[in-house]
Short mmCIF file of N, CA, C and O in Angstrom, two decimals:
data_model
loop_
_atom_site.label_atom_id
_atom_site.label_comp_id
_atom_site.label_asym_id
_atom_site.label_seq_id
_atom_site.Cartn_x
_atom_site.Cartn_y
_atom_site.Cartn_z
N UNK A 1 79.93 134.33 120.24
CA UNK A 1 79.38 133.40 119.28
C UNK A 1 80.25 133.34 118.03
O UNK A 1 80.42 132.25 117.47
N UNK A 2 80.96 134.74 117.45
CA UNK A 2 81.28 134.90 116.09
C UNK A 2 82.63 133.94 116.51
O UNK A 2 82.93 133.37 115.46
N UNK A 3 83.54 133.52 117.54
CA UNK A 3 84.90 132.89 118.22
C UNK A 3 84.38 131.89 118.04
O UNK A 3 85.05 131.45 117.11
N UNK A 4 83.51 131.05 118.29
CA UNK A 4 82.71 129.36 118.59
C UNK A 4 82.80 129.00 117.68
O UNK A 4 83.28 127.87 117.54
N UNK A 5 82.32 129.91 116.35
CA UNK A 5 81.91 129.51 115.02
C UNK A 5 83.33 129.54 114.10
O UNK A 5 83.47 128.83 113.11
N UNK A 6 84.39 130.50 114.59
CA UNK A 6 85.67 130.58 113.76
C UNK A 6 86.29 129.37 114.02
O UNK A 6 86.70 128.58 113.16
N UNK A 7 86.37 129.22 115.43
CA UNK A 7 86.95 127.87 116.03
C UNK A 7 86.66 126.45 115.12
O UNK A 7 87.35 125.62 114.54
N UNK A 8 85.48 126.65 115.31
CA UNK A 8 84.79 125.15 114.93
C UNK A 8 85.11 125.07 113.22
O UNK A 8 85.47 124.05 112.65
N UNK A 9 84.82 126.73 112.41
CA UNK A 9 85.30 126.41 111.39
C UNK A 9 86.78 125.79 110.82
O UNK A 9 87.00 125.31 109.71
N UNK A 10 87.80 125.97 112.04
CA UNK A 10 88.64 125.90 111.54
C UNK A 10 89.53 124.76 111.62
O UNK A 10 90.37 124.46 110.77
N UNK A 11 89.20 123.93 113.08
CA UNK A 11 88.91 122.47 113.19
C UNK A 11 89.04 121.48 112.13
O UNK A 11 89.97 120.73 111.83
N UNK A 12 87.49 121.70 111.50
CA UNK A 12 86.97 121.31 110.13
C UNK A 12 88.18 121.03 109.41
O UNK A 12 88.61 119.90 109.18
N UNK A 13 88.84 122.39 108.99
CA UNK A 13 89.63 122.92 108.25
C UNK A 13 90.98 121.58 108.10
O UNK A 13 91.34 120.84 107.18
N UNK A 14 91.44 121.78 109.60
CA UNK A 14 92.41 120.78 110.40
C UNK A 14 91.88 119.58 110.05
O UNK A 14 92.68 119.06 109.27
N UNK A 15 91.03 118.95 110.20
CA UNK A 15 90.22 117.63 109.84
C UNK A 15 90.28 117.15 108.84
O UNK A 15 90.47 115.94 108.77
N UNK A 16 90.12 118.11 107.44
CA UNK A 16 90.16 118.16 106.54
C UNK A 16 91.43 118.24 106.03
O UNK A 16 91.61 117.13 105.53
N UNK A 17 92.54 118.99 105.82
CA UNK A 17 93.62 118.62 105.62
C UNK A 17 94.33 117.21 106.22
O UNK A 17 94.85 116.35 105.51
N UNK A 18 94.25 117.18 107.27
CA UNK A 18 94.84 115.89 107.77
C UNK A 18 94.55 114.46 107.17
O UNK A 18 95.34 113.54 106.94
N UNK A 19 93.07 114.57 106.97
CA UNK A 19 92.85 113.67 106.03
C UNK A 19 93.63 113.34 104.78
O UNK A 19 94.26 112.32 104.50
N UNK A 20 93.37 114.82 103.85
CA UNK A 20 93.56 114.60 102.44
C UNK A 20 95.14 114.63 102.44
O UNK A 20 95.66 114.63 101.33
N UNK A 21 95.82 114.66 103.34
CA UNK A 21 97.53 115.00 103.10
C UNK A 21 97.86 113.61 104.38
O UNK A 21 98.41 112.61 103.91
N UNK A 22 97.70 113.59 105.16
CA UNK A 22 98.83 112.56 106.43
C UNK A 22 97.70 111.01 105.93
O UNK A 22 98.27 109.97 105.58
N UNK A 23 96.60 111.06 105.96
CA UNK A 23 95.92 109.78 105.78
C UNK A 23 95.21 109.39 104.30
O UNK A 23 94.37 108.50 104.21
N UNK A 24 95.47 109.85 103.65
CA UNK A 24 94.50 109.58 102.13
C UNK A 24 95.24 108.32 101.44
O UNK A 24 96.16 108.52 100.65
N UNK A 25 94.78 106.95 101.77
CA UNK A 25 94.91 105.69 101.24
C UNK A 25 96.08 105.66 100.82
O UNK A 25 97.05 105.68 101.59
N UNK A 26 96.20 105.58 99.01
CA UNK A 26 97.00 104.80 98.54
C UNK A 26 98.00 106.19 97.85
O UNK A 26 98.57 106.19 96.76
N UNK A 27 97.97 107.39 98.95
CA UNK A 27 98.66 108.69 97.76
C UNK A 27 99.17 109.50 99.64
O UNK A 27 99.82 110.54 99.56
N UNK A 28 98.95 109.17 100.57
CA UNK A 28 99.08 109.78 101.74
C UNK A 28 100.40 109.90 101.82
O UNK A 28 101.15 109.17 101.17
N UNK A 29 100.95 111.16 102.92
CA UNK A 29 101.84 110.98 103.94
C UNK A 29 102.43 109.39 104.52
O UNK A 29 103.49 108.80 104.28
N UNK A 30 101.27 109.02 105.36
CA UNK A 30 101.29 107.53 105.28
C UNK A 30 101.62 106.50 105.17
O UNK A 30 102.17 105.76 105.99
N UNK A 31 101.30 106.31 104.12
CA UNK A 31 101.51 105.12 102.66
C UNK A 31 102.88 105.60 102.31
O UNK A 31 103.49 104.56 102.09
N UNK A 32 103.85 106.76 102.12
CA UNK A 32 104.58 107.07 101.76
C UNK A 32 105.59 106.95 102.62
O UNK A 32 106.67 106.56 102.17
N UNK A 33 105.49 107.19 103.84
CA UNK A 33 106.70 106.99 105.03
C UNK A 33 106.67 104.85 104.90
O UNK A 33 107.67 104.26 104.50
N UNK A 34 105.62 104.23 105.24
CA UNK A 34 105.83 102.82 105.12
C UNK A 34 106.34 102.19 104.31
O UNK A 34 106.92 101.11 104.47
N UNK A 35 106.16 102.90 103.14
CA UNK A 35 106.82 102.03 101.63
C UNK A 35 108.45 102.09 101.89
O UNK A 35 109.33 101.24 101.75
N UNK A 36 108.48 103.98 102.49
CA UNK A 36 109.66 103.87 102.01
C UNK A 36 110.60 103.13 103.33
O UNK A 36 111.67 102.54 103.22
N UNK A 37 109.88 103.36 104.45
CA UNK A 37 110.24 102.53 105.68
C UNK A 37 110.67 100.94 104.89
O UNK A 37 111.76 100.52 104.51
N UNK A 38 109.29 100.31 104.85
CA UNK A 38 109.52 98.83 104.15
C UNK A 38 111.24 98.77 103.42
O UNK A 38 112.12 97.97 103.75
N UNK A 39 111.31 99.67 102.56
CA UNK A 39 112.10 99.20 101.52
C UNK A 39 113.29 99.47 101.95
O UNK A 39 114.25 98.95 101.39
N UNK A 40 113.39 100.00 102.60
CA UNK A 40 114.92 100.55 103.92
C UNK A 40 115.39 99.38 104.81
O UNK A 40 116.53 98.92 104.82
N UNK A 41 114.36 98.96 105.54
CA UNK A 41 114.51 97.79 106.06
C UNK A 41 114.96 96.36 105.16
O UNK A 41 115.87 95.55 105.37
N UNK A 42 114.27 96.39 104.44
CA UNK A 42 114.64 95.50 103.16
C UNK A 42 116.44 95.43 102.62
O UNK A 42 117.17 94.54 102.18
N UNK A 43 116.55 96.41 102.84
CA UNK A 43 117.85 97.14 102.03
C UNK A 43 118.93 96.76 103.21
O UNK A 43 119.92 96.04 103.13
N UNK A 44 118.47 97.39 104.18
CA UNK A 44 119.39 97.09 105.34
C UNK A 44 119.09 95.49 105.65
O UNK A 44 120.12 94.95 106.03
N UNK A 45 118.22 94.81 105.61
CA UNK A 45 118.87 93.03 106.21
C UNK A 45 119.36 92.26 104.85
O UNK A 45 119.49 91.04 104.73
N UNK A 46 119.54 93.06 104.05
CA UNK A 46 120.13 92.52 102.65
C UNK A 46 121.78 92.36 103.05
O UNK A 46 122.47 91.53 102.46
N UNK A 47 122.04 92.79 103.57
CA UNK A 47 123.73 93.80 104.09
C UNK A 47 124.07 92.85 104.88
O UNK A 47 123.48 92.49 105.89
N UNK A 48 125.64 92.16 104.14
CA UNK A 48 126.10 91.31 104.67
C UNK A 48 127.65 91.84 105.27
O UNK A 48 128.50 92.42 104.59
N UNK A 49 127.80 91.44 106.86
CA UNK A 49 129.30 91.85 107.13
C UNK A 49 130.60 90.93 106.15
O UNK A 49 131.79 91.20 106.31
#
């Protein structure tokens, strides 16, 4: 029982970080790889031979 309950606590735990760090709106992991994705791409079809 005391393993079921560590487990599950720790899940949570996982759930919970993932949220507040890889997915949290406008401050995430996220949001932060796309912007800077976007603006790379941007940068690169700017680029003339």
């Amino acid at each position: 029982m005391r393993n079921i309950l560590i487990t599950v606590m720790m899940l949570i735990v996982v759930a919970f970080l993932f949220t507040t760090i890889v997915n949290d709106g406008s401050t995430g992991l996220r949001r932060n790889i796309s912007t800077h994705g976007s603006k790379a791409n941007t940068e690169i079809s700017a680029l003339r031979p």
